[in-house]
Tab-separated table of C-alpha atoms and ligand atoms in Angstrom:
chain	number	residue	atom	x	y	z
A	1	MET	CA	0.995	-151.510	93.347
A	2	SER	CA	-0.854	-154.221	95.396
A	3	ALA	CA	0.443	-154.981	98.778
A	4	ASN	CA	0.929	-158.604	97.780
A	5	ALA	CA	3.408	-157.724	94.877
A	6	PRO	CA	7.126	-158.718	95.124
A	7	LEU	CA	8.929	-156.769	97.816
A	8	HIS	CA	11.041	-154.805	95.074
A	9	GLU	CA	7.773	-153.533	93.467
A	10	LEU	CA	6.399	-151.983	96.701
A	11	SER	CA	7.080	-148.326	97.569
A	12	VAL	CA	8.929	-147.039	100.486
A	13	ALA	CA	5.518	-146.375	102.319
A	14	GLN	CA	4.349	-149.844	101.690
A	15	LEU	CA	7.403	-151.627	102.852
A	16	ALA	CA	7.507	-149.491	105.863
A	17	ALA	CA	3.843	-150.629	106.410
A	18	LYS	CA	4.616	-154.221	106.071
A	19	LEU	CA	7.572	-153.989	108.448
A	20	ALA	CA	5.744	-151.966	111.006
A	21	ALA	CA	2.839	-154.702	111.023
A	22	ARG	CA	5.845	-157.364	111.300
A	23	GLU	CA	4.542	-159.246	108.246
A	24	VAL	CA	8.135	-159.060	107.133
A	25	SER	CA	11.416	-158.575	108.835
A	26	SER	CA	14.004	-156.054	107.883
A	27	VAL	CA	16.453	-158.807	107.431
A	28	GLU	CA	14.276	-160.509	105.164
A	29	VAL	CA	13.706	-157.242	102.997
A	30	ALA	CA	17.451	-156.700	102.998
A	31	GLN	CA	17.993	-160.326	101.887
A	32	HIS	CA	15.593	-159.897	98.956
A	33	PHE	CA	17.284	-156.783	97.857
A	34	LEU	CA	20.667	-158.081	98.076
A	35	ALA	CA	19.855	-161.005	95.988
A	36	ARG	CA	18.532	-158.659	93.285
A	37	ILE	CA	21.789	-156.588	93.692
A	38	ARG	CA	23.959	-159.481	93.123
A	39	SER	CA	21.995	-160.848	90.001
A	40	ALA	CA	21.940	-157.326	88.422
A	41	SER	CA	25.687	-156.782	88.608
A	42	ASP	CA	26.019	-156.002	84.871
A	43	LEU	CA	24.310	-152.923	85.550
A	44	GLY	CA	27.463	-151.367	87.223
A	45	ALA	CA	25.027	-149.611	89.735
A	46	PHE	CA	27.188	-150.714	92.676
A	47	LEU	CA	30.610	-149.809	94.037
A	48	ALA	CA	30.465	-151.383	97.314
A	49	VAL	CA	28.488	-154.256	98.651
A	50	ASP	CA	28.964	-155.853	102.134
A	51	GLU	CA	25.989	-158.139	102.949
A	52	GLU	CA	27.103	-158.760	106.427
A	53	ALA	CA	27.505	-155.045	107.173
A	54	SER	CA	23.990	-154.506	105.624
A	55	LEU	CA	22.227	-157.491	107.458
A	56	ALA	CA	23.741	-156.300	110.856
A	57	GLN	CA	21.935	-152.949	110.106
A	58	ALA	CA	18.811	-154.725	109.495
A	59	ARG	CA	19.141	-156.578	112.638
A	60	ALA	CA	19.465	-153.455	114.378
A	61	ALA	CA	16.228	-152.209	112.587
A	62	ASP	CA	14.278	-155.421	113.554
A	63	ALA	CA	15.264	-154.817	117.105
A	64	ARG	CA	13.970	-151.470	117.046
A	65	LEU	CA	10.788	-152.819	115.462
A	66	ALA	CA	10.483	-155.520	118.077
A	67	ALA	CA	10.760	-152.977	120.822
A	68	GLY	CA	7.704	-151.251	119.416
A	69	GLU	CA	9.231	-148.409	117.554
A	70	ARG	CA	6.880	-147.198	114.639
A	71	THR	CA	8.713	-144.355	112.561
A	72	PRO	CA	8.069	-144.020	108.989
A	73	LEU	CA	11.078	-145.660	107.482
A	74	LEU	CA	12.283	-147.976	110.161
A	75	GLY	CA	13.789	-151.298	108.457
A	76	VAL	CA	13.374	-149.996	104.983
A	77	PRO	CA	16.498	-150.329	102.620
A	78	LEU	CA	18.315	-147.963	100.552
A	79	ALA	CA	21.681	-147.207	99.200
A	80	HIS	CA	23.784	-144.073	99.260
A	81	LYS	CA	25.507	-142.470	96.205
A	82	ASP	CA	29.378	-143.004	96.809
A	83	VAL	CA	30.137	-139.273	97.606
A	84	PHE	CA	28.457	-139.702	101.007
A	85	VAL	CA	31.153	-140.984	103.345
A	86	THR	CA	30.051	-143.965	105.597
A	87	ARG	CA	31.899	-146.038	108.292
A	88	ASP	CA	30.464	-149.341	107.172
A	89	PHE	CA	31.622	-149.118	103.436
A	90	PRO	CA	34.452	-147.587	101.645
A	91	THR	CA	33.814	-144.289	99.768
A	92	THR	CA	35.427	-143.540	96.531
A	93	ALA	CA	33.436	-140.820	94.808
A	94	GLY	CA	34.015	-142.545	91.861
A	95	SER	CA	37.613	-141.921	91.616
A	96	LYS	CA	41.004	-143.840	91.877
A	97	MET	CA	41.993	-141.170	94.132
A	98	LEU	CA	39.924	-142.501	96.873
A	99	GLU	CA	40.004	-146.251	96.132
A	100	GLY	CA	39.914	-148.236	99.562
A	101	TYR	CA	39.190	-145.070	101.415
A	102	ARG	CA	37.142	-145.632	104.536
A	103	SER	CA	35.764	-142.553	106.468
A	104	PRO	CA	35.764	-142.564	110.320
A	105	PHE	CA	32.501	-141.091	110.472
A	106	ASP	CA	29.094	-140.955	108.655
A	107	ALA	CA	27.946	-138.053	106.767
A	108	THR	CA	25.075	-136.255	108.336
A	109	VAL	CA	22.628	-137.315	105.745
A	110	VAL	CA	23.874	-140.919	106.082
A	111	ARG	CA	23.594	-140.623	109.804
A	112	ARG	CA	19.901	-138.937	109.960
A	113	LEU	CA	18.742	-141.801	107.476
A	114	GLY	CA	20.635	-144.742	109.384
A	115	VAL	CA	19.985	-147.242	112.077
A	116	ASP	CA	22.199	-145.876	114.675
A	117	LEU	CA	21.851	-142.768	116.997
A	118	GLY	CA	18.407	-141.907	116.751
A	119	GLY	CA	18.424	-142.001	112.715
A	120	ALA	CA	15.233	-142.741	110.740
A	121	GLY	CA	16.263	-146.610	110.689
A	122	MET	CA	16.996	-147.379	107.188
A	123	VAL	CA	19.439	-150.151	106.047
A	124	ASN	CA	22.187	-149.299	103.816
A	125	LEU	CA	22.647	-151.947	101.177
A	126	GLY	CA	26.060	-150.454	99.732
A	127	LYS	CA	27.297	-147.290	97.846
A	128	LEU	CA	26.419	-146.359	94.255
A	129	ASN	CA	28.420	-145.738	91.262
A	130	CYS	CA	28.584	-142.181	90.114
A	131	ASP	CA	30.752	-139.857	87.992
A	132	GLU	CA	34.020	-139.079	89.280
A	133	PHE	CA	33.754	-136.386	92.012
A	134	ALA	CA	30.309	-136.069	90.785
A	135	MET	CA	31.465	-134.479	87.428
A	136	GLY	CA	29.446	-135.619	84.503
A	137	SER	CA	26.005	-136.093	83.060
A	138	GLY	CA	26.113	-139.769	81.764
A	139	ASN	CA	27.995	-141.580	84.495
A	140	ASP	CA	30.594	-142.317	82.196
A	141	ASN	CA	33.062	-140.540	83.879
A	142	SER	CA	33.304	-143.059	86.842
A	143	ALA	CA	37.009	-144.666	87.131
A	144	TYR	CA	35.050	-147.713	87.833
A	145	GLY	CA	33.215	-148.295	84.594
A	146	PRO	CA	29.819	-146.765	83.384
A	147	VAL	CA	26.490	-147.520	84.787
A	148	LYS	CA	24.191	-149.040	82.268
A	149	ASN	CA	20.446	-147.734	81.884
A	150	PRO	CA	17.994	-150.549	82.777
A	151	TRP	CA	15.627	-149.187	80.055
A	152	ASP	CA	18.192	-150.017	77.477
A	153	ARG	CA	21.658	-151.342	78.685
A	154	SER	CA	23.381	-149.579	75.599
A	155	ARG	CA	22.532	-146.135	76.960
A	156	VAL	CA	23.730	-143.934	79.997
A	157	PRO	CA	21.358	-143.667	83.177
A	158	GLY	CA	22.410	-140.152	83.254
A	159	GLY	CA	24.830	-138.489	85.809
A	160	SER	CA	26.393	-138.021	88.081
A	161	SER	CA	23.943	-139.868	90.211
A	162	GLY	CA	23.484	-142.667	87.641
A	163	GLY	CA	24.171	-145.672	90.053
A	164	SER	CA	21.363	-144.040	92.297
A	165	ALA	CA	18.970	-143.801	89.424
A	166	ALA	CA	19.719	-147.012	87.687
A	167	ALA	CA	19.440	-149.020	91.072
A	168	VAL	CA	15.972	-147.489	91.901
A	169	ALA	CA	14.774	-147.832	88.300
A	170	ALA	CA	15.792	-151.533	88.236
A	171	GLY	CA	14.249	-152.486	91.637
A	172	LEU	CA	17.441	-153.129	93.400
A	173	VAL	CA	16.766	-150.599	96.191
A	174	PRO	CA	13.371	-148.789	96.804
A	175	ALA	CA	15.246	-145.563	97.222
A	176	ALA	CA	18.549	-143.893	97.225
A	177	THR	CA	20.423	-140.645	97.935
A	178	GLY	CA	21.854	-138.517	95.273
A	179	THR	CA	23.733	-135.034	94.942
A	180	ASP	CA	22.941	-132.363	92.703
A	181	THR	CA	25.318	-129.723	91.771
A	182	GLY	CA	24.206	-128.777	88.352
A	183	GLY	CA	21.391	-131.502	87.838
A	184	SER	CA	22.871	-134.678	89.294
A	185	ILE	CA	19.445	-135.830	90.811
A	186	ARG	CA	17.211	-134.438	88.346
A	187	GLN	CA	18.797	-135.480	85.178
A	188	PRO	CA	19.282	-138.996	85.853
A	189	ALA	CA	15.923	-139.450	87.589
A	190	ALA	CA	14.541	-138.121	84.168
A	191	LEU	CA	16.444	-140.479	82.062
A	192	THR	CA	15.578	-143.644	84.236
A	193	GLY	CA	11.958	-142.647	84.714
A	194	ILE	CA	12.035	-142.133	88.310
A	195	THR	CA	11.310	-139.299	90.841
A	196	GLY	CA	14.038	-137.226	92.478
A	197	ILE	CA	14.075	-133.759	94.249
A	198	LYS	CA	17.021	-131.300	94.822
A	199	PRO	CA	16.057	-129.190	97.615
A	200	THR	CA	16.986	-125.597	98.144
A	201	TYR	CA	20.589	-125.063	98.637
A	202	GLY	CA	21.569	-125.547	102.158
A	203	ARG	CA	18.289	-127.764	103.153
A	204	CYS	CA	20.264	-130.555	103.754
A	205	SER	CA	23.819	-130.903	105.367
A	206	ARG	CA	26.746	-131.103	103.230
A	207	TYR	CA	28.842	-132.423	106.069
A	208	GLY	CA	30.370	-135.665	104.810
A	209	MET	CA	29.516	-135.261	101.228
A	210	VAL	CA	32.671	-135.370	99.083
A	211	ALA	CA	32.871	-131.735	97.897
A	212	TYR	CA	32.594	-130.842	94.202
A	213	ALA	CA	31.399	-127.394	94.128
A	214	SER	CA	30.327	-126.344	97.571
A	215	SER	CA	28.315	-123.262	96.780
A	216	LEU	CA	25.921	-125.721	94.523
A	217	ASP	CA	26.268	-129.058	96.070
A	218	GLN	CA	22.979	-130.460	97.455
A	219	ALA	CA	21.858	-133.641	98.621
A	220	GLY	CA	18.438	-135.097	97.990
A	221	PRO	CA	16.237	-138.300	97.681
A	222	MET	CA	15.724	-140.474	94.542
A	223	ALA	CA	12.926	-143.161	94.549
A	224	ARG	CA	9.817	-144.241	92.463
A	225	SER	CA	7.347	-141.602	93.685
A	226	ALA	CA	6.828	-138.016	94.989
A	227	GLU	CA	5.503	-139.645	98.091
A	228	ASP	CA	8.663	-141.691	98.753
A	229	CYS	CA	11.029	-138.732	98.270
A	230	ALA	CA	8.929	-136.577	100.757
A	231	LEU	CA	9.558	-139.608	103.228
A	232	LEU	CA	13.228	-139.734	102.701
A	233	LEU	CA	13.496	-135.661	102.487
A	234	SER	CA	11.664	-135.553	105.766
A	235	ALA	CA	14.495	-137.544	107.550
A	236	MET	CA	17.350	-135.882	105.516
A	237	ALA	CA	16.539	-132.149	105.739
A	238	ALA	CA	17.551	-130.226	108.836
A	239	GLY	CA	19.937	-127.764	109.874
A	240	ASP	CA	23.329	-128.642	111.061
A	241	PRO	CA	25.063	-125.473	112.284
A	242	ASP	CA	28.004	-127.260	114.089
A	243	ARG	CA	29.076	-129.027	111.020
A	244	ASP	CA	27.930	-127.332	107.871
A	245	SER	CA	27.755	-123.377	108.389
A	246	THR	CA	26.197	-123.176	104.916
A	247	SER	CA	23.037	-125.446	105.993
A	248	LEU	CA	20.061	-123.610	106.639
A	249	ASP	CA	19.268	-123.524	110.643
A	250	LEU	CA	15.900	-124.961	110.003
A	251	PRO	CA	14.295	-127.825	111.913
A	252	ALA	CA	13.231	-130.981	110.030
A	253	GLN	CA	10.010	-130.840	108.296
A	254	ASP	CA	7.283	-133.539	107.620
A	255	TYR	CA	6.940	-133.256	103.897
A	256	THR	CA	4.363	-136.031	103.423
A	257	ALA	CA	1.764	-133.661	105.531
A	258	ALA	CA	1.898	-131.410	102.206
A	259	LEU	CA	1.012	-133.914	99.831
A	260	THR	CA	-2.652	-134.420	99.977
A	261	ALA	CA	-5.125	-131.959	98.356
A	262	GLU	CA	-8.817	-132.087	98.292
A	263	GLY	CA	-11.417	-132.190	95.639
A	264	ALA	CA	-11.756	-132.973	91.756
A	265	LYS	CA	-9.394	-130.321	91.042
A	266	PRO	CA	-6.626	-130.627	93.827
A	267	LEU	CA	-4.276	-128.112	92.254
A	268	GLN	CA	-6.938	-125.305	91.638
A	269	GLY	CA	-5.169	-122.219	91.723
A	270	LEU	CA	-1.806	-123.236	91.183
A	271	ARG	CA	-0.019	-121.272	88.524
A	272	ILE	CA	2.588	-123.115	86.543
A	273	GLY	CA	5.119	-120.823	84.597
A	274	LEU	CA	6.517	-122.085	81.301
A	275	PRO	CA	9.675	-120.584	80.397
A	276	ARG	CA	9.839	-119.764	76.847
A	277	GLN	CA	13.521	-120.639	76.724
A	278	PHE	CA	12.979	-124.101	78.010
A	279	PHE	CA	10.565	-125.043	74.882
A	280	SER	CA	12.562	-123.423	72.194
A	281	GLU	CA	15.274	-124.712	70.137
A	282	GLY	CA	17.687	-127.487	71.476
A	283	CYS	CA	14.714	-129.530	73.194
A	284	SER	CA	14.025	-132.325	71.075
A	285	PRO	CA	10.381	-132.894	69.663
A	286	ASP	CA	9.538	-136.170	71.508
A	287	VAL	CA	10.522	-134.385	74.934
A	288	VAL	CA	8.548	-131.445	74.356
A	289	ALA	CA	5.670	-133.510	73.140
A	290	ALA	CA	5.655	-135.578	76.429
A	291	VAL	CA	6.052	-132.544	78.582
A	292	ARG	CA	3.154	-131.037	76.907
A	293	VAL	CA	0.987	-133.726	77.637
A	294	ALA	CA	1.802	-133.955	81.311
A	295	LEU	CA	1.105	-130.138	81.393
A	296	SER	CA	-2.315	-130.754	79.964
A	297	GLU	CA	-2.844	-133.300	82.751
A	298	TYR	CA	-1.926	-130.318	85.150
A	299	GLU	CA	-4.640	-128.256	83.744
A	300	LYS	CA	-6.960	-130.915	84.232
A	301	LEU	CA	-6.044	-131.008	87.959
A	302	GLY	CA	-6.937	-127.341	88.003
A	303	ALA	CA	-3.578	-125.645	87.471
A	304	SER	CA	-3.272	-122.625	85.036
A	305	LEU	CA	-0.260	-122.373	82.599
A	306	VAL	CA	1.251	-119.068	82.185
A	307	ASP	CA	4.223	-118.105	79.924
A	308	VAL	CA	7.479	-116.747	81.871
A	309	ASP	CA	10.845	-115.671	80.571
A	310	LEU	CA	14.254	-116.770	82.164
A	311	PRO	CA	16.057	-114.860	79.269
A	312	LEU	CA	19.559	-116.010	80.828
A	313	THR	CA	19.034	-119.640	80.376
A	314	GLU	CA	21.658	-120.161	77.891
A	315	LEU	CA	24.228	-118.287	79.896
A	316	SER	CA	23.753	-120.633	82.520
A	317	ILE	CA	26.030	-123.157	80.698
A	318	PRO	CA	29.257	-120.919	80.592
A	319	THR	CA	28.434	-119.468	83.971
A	320	TYR	CA	28.158	-122.844	85.495
A	321	TYR	CA	31.149	-124.280	83.985
A	322	VAL	CA	33.305	-121.168	85.111
A	323	ILE	CA	31.972	-121.207	88.866
A	324	ALA	CA	31.851	-125.098	89.408
A	325	PRO	CA	35.288	-125.883	88.057
A	326	ALA	CA	36.702	-122.921	90.037
A	327	GLU	CA	35.182	-124.473	93.304
A	328	ALA	CA	36.347	-127.826	92.296
A	329	SER	CA	39.950	-126.841	91.828
A	330	SER	CA	40.122	-125.391	95.107
A	331	ASN	CA	38.156	-128.348	96.731
A	332	LEU	CA	40.042	-131.085	94.973
A	333	SER	CA	43.585	-129.484	96.291
A	334	ARG	CA	43.307	-131.717	99.344
A	335	TYR	CA	44.176	-134.792	97.260
A	336	ASP	CA	47.827	-134.454	97.692
A	337	GLY	CA	48.868	-137.847	98.260
A	338	VAL	CA	49.390	-136.937	101.948
A	339	ARG	CA	45.948	-136.691	103.696
A	340	TYR	CA	43.627	-139.061	101.756
A	341	GLY	CA	43.811	-142.073	99.487
A	342	HIS	CA	46.038	-142.496	96.834
A	343	ARG	CA	49.980	-141.785	96.646
A	344	ALA	CA	52.203	-142.596	93.820
A	345	LYS	CA	54.584	-145.393	94.578
A	346	ASN	CA	57.800	-143.829	93.049
A	347	PHE	CA	58.638	-140.349	93.185
A	348	GLY	CA	61.401	-137.782	93.717
A	349	ASP	CA	61.119	-134.903	95.762
A	350	LEU	CA	57.744	-133.616	97.305
A	351	GLU	CA	56.621	-131.823	94.339
A	352	ASP	CA	57.139	-134.723	92.232
A	353	MET	CA	54.784	-136.597	94.541
A	354	TYR	CA	52.089	-134.311	94.333
A	355	LYS	CA	52.224	-134.263	90.476
A	356	LYS	CA	52.450	-138.112	90.085
A	357	THR	CA	49.863	-138.670	92.771
A	358	ARG	CA	47.368	-136.424	91.093
A	359	THR	CA	48.210	-137.483	87.495
A	360	GLU	CA	47.497	-141.102	88.512
A	361	GLY	CA	44.667	-140.378	90.768
A	362	PHE	CA	42.325	-138.047	88.662
A	363	GLY	CA	40.454	-139.044	85.440
A	364	ALA	CA	40.437	-136.957	82.498
A	365	GLU	CA	37.475	-135.040	83.000
A	366	VAL	CA	38.457	-134.011	86.680
A	367	LYS	CA	41.828	-132.807	85.372
A	368	ARG	CA	40.075	-130.685	82.611
A	369	ARG	CA	38.100	-129.051	85.228
A	370	ILE	CA	40.916	-128.461	87.733
A	371	MET	CA	42.917	-126.872	84.661
A	372	ILE	CA	39.601	-124.686	83.871
A	373	GLY	CA	39.153	-123.624	87.425
A	374	THR	CA	42.718	-122.785	87.918
A	375	TYR	CA	42.841	-120.609	85.104
A	376	VAL	CA	39.615	-118.719	85.743
A	377	LEU	CA	40.695	-118.136	89.112
A	378	SER	CA	44.292	-117.022	88.228
A	379	HIS	CA	45.464	-113.408	88.515
A	380	GLY	CA	44.595	-111.597	85.132
A	381	TYR	CA	41.550	-113.871	84.188
A	382	TYR	CA	39.813	-113.829	87.607
A	383	ASP	CA	37.783	-110.453	86.876
A	384	ALA	CA	37.111	-111.571	83.125
A	385	TYR	CA	35.928	-115.220	83.952
A	386	TYR	CA	35.181	-115.945	87.654
A	387	LEU	CA	33.848	-112.442	88.798
A	388	LYS	CA	31.835	-111.936	85.646
A	389	ALA	CA	30.127	-115.543	86.233
A	390	GLN	CA	29.399	-114.725	89.748
A	391	LYS	CA	27.539	-111.395	88.427
A	392	ILE	CA	25.730	-113.363	85.950
A	393	ARG	CA	24.855	-115.950	88.541
A	394	ARG	CA	23.172	-113.116	90.536
A	395	LEU	CA	21.231	-112.121	87.599
A	396	ILE	CA	20.103	-115.524	86.815
A	397	ALA	CA	18.547	-115.609	90.466
A	398	GLN	CA	16.927	-112.427	89.970
A	399	ASP	CA	15.226	-113.648	86.875
A	400	PHE	CA	13.590	-116.502	88.679
A	401	GLN	CA	12.400	-113.909	91.325
A	402	LYS	CA	10.847	-111.976	88.427
A	403	ALA	CA	9.081	-115.039	87.106
A	404	PHE	CA	8.069	-116.079	90.465
A	405	THR	CA	5.785	-112.868	90.766
A	406	GLN	CA	3.597	-114.505	87.860
A	407	CYS	CA	3.708	-118.299	88.862
A	408	ASP	CA	4.087	-120.457	91.744
A	409	VAL	CA	6.058	-123.210	90.230
A	410	ILE	CA	8.104	-123.303	86.986
A	411	ALA	CA	7.624	-126.197	84.633
A	412	GLY	CA	9.691	-127.577	81.736
A	413	PRO	CA	11.896	-130.548	80.332
A	414	VAL	CA	14.763	-131.795	82.832
A	415	ALA	CA	16.864	-132.626	79.773
A	416	PRO	CA	16.862	-131.911	76.295
A	417	THR	CA	16.870	-135.463	74.909
A	418	VAL	CA	16.170	-138.890	76.279
A	419	ALA	CA	19.229	-140.945	77.388
A	420	TRP	CA	21.994	-141.212	74.760
A	421	LYS	CA	24.381	-144.139	73.816
A	422	ILE	CA	27.368	-144.937	76.212
A	423	GLY	CA	30.372	-143.271	74.690
A	424	GLU	CA	28.628	-140.859	72.715
A	425	LYS	CA	29.758	-137.864	74.345
A	426	THR	CA	32.720	-139.284	76.111
A	427	ASP	CA	35.091	-137.450	73.437
A	428	ASP	CA	33.039	-134.257	73.366
A	429	PRO	CA	32.914	-132.787	76.627
A	430	VAL	CA	31.113	-129.717	75.522
A	431	ALA	CA	28.350	-131.856	73.974
A	432	ALA	CA	27.744	-133.248	77.630
A	433	TYR	CA	27.591	-129.650	79.217
A	434	LEU	CA	25.129	-128.548	76.789
A	435	ALA	CA	22.810	-131.313	77.885
A	436	ASP	CA	22.719	-129.794	81.150
A	437	ILE	CA	20.809	-126.612	79.851
A	438	PHE	CA	17.620	-126.945	81.760
A	439	THR	CA	19.038	-128.056	85.151
A	440	LEU	CA	21.997	-125.462	85.579
A	441	SER	CA	20.091	-122.327	86.261
A	442	THR	CA	18.081	-123.826	89.304
A	443	SER	CA	21.380	-124.764	90.896
A	444	LEU	CA	22.997	-121.466	90.355
A	445	ALA	CA	20.198	-119.740	91.887
A	446	GLY	CA	19.870	-122.225	94.759
A	447	LEU	CA	16.137	-122.934	94.171
A	448	PRO	CA	14.606	-126.404	94.790
A	449	GLY	CA	13.879	-128.614	91.734
A	450	MET	CA	12.466	-131.971	90.888
A	451	SER	CA	12.039	-134.555	88.102
A	452	VAL	CA	8.788	-136.444	87.692
A	453	PRO	CA	8.278	-139.180	85.374
A	454	ALA	CA	6.302	-137.817	82.260
A	455	GLY	CA	6.040	-140.516	79.834
A	456	PHE	CA	8.172	-141.880	77.180
A	457	GLY	CA	10.040	-140.350	74.094
A	458	GLU	CA	12.097	-141.790	71.256
A	459	GLY	CA	12.987	-145.315	71.637
A	460	GLY	CA	10.405	-146.001	74.404
A	461	LEU	CA	12.943	-144.060	76.705
A	462	PRO	CA	11.857	-142.148	79.856
A	463	VAL	CA	11.248	-138.309	79.788
A	464	GLY	CA	11.170	-136.366	82.990
A	465	LEU	CA	9.114	-133.212	83.455
A	466	GLN	CA	10.924	-130.604	85.734
A	467	LEU	CA	9.380	-128.523	88.545
A	468	ILE	CA	11.201	-125.635	90.216
A	469	GLY	CA	9.930	-123.722	93.077
A	470	ASN	CA	10.945	-120.815	95.106
A	471	TYR	CA	13.207	-121.177	98.021
A	472	LEU	CA	11.999	-123.786	100.706
A	473	GLN	CA	8.927	-124.696	98.452
A	474	GLU	CA	9.775	-128.190	98.517
A	475	GLY	CA	6.492	-129.130	99.897
A	476	ARG	CA	4.590	-127.184	97.165
A	477	LEU	CA	6.685	-129.223	94.439
A	478	LEU	CA	6.239	-132.440	96.251
A	479	ARG	CA	2.295	-131.888	96.228
A	480	ALA	CA	2.263	-130.898	92.671
A	481	ALA	CA	4.057	-133.912	91.892
A	482	HIS	CA	2.228	-136.479	94.069
A	483	GLN	CA	-1.147	-135.136	92.738
A	484	PHE	CA	0.177	-135.726	89.040
A	485	GLN	CA	1.088	-139.298	90.210
A	486	GLN	CA	-2.333	-139.841	91.612
A	487	VAL	CA	-3.761	-139.384	88.157
A	488	THR	CA	-0.769	-140.942	85.784
A	489	ASP	CA	1.026	-144.069	86.174
A	490	TRP	CA	4.191	-143.304	84.308
A	491	HIS	CA	6.286	-143.551	87.867
A	492	GLN	CA	4.812	-147.075	88.006
A	493	ARG	CA	6.330	-148.408	84.956
A	494	ARG	CA	9.110	-150.690	85.126
A	495	PRO	CA	11.687	-151.391	82.426
A	496	ALA	CA	11.847	-155.072	81.262
A	497	PRO	CA	13.755	-157.304	83.728
B	1	LIG	N1	26.585	-132.494	84.682
B	1	LIG	C1	26.868	-131.200	85.633
B	1	LIG	C2	28.327	-131.430	85.825
B	1	LIG	O1	29.125	-132.250	85.268
B	1	LIG	C3	26.082	-131.447	86.982
B	1	LIG	C4	26.876	-132.554	87.860
B	1	LIG	C5	26.306	-132.490	89.254
B	1	LIG	O2	25.049	-131.855	89.368
B	1	LIG	N2	27.079	-133.218	90.166
B	1	LIG	O3	28.978	-130.363	86.618
């Protein structure tokens, strides 16, 4: 994209360069995007906008620029999925339970990216719609209404980070944060034609992220390109030992340094493993076709393709849908009408207050998962379901390790189909669960995974190529995606305004 293009067509890197050259101020950039957010309210992507709060942040970024600071993200806007708590904006996690809730502190990821306290200097333009407590694959479980896919407004943008995906795809923000518990960064990125990466479990701090399933939840960036994702991830990822004991105690890393590679065959020597199970039944032909074309592009870049086996792929669905609800049922017990958010107006005794509060505050999918989770953790069923699922989880992780003896990265589709119609799976939760088949195993194993735009399928809707790496191989994934994006332009395609 030429540097003279409108601001919303520029990449994060290009915007940062313009800001650093003082060709444009952070306030001007924020105003440009805020106007776009205002005019695209029909997408349902934003849950909270506060122009004054955002412009105050932009002024702070401009002051840092005026003082001569030149850091890679300074003054560039973004928006956060509404599961990251923020002082400047309310946080709802897409639930009535937290309507109007305002956190007294910023999530670590928000703080690391933000304009205060030595953060990277990005300006927060608001909070993005998501499935309630990040439970869903279509963003149709939000208590505040669905998000529309900018490629076809009758279709879902994917979920649960659907607001993040739609906002980036529609050019309302150059980048956004998302969270991925079982696919919620990768799948919406795929369904809206943008790039997203879920790092290794623990690479980003979970402090201040509204908890869904704590052993799976992971934050990551969503943007147009791998380069932009690398820029954001470099600021997001770092150990947070005092606040999240499960965060990996590793320093920040410059992921942009990993992007470049030399020569006509920059990926020479890279072995890409194709799990048989990812290409067999269940994946629609248009998706397989686009992924195959992308893989042949990888061969031209010097990579070689090898077949690998992930035999337990199918079991990742029941395994995940036991473990995630189990953890959710425990995490969501904190919403009792006493400590956070909603409390029923009329109630009898304490137990009645709990019951009415939770009945009113939670939506149908959240209640379904609390019930499943409570069931699989209960005495008499724990061994049969929860413990069994934990054992299979370990076997799934071991299968990946076996596959990584034959290859360096694993590739396949992100989702079995392109974006479906809003409402199509609402009454059939199992149909929505099945659509997670290619993303869940990566999460269960704690591995990094990303989605890279790889063309279009049925109805001219975007298809994502998934790249999965071994632990802490984010740099390798980003390089593989970046090199692909040097020779393809799928990530530059835009939906009609
Ligand atoms: N679709 C999956 C679920 O509903 C994944 C969601 C996520 O990654 N947050 O649990």
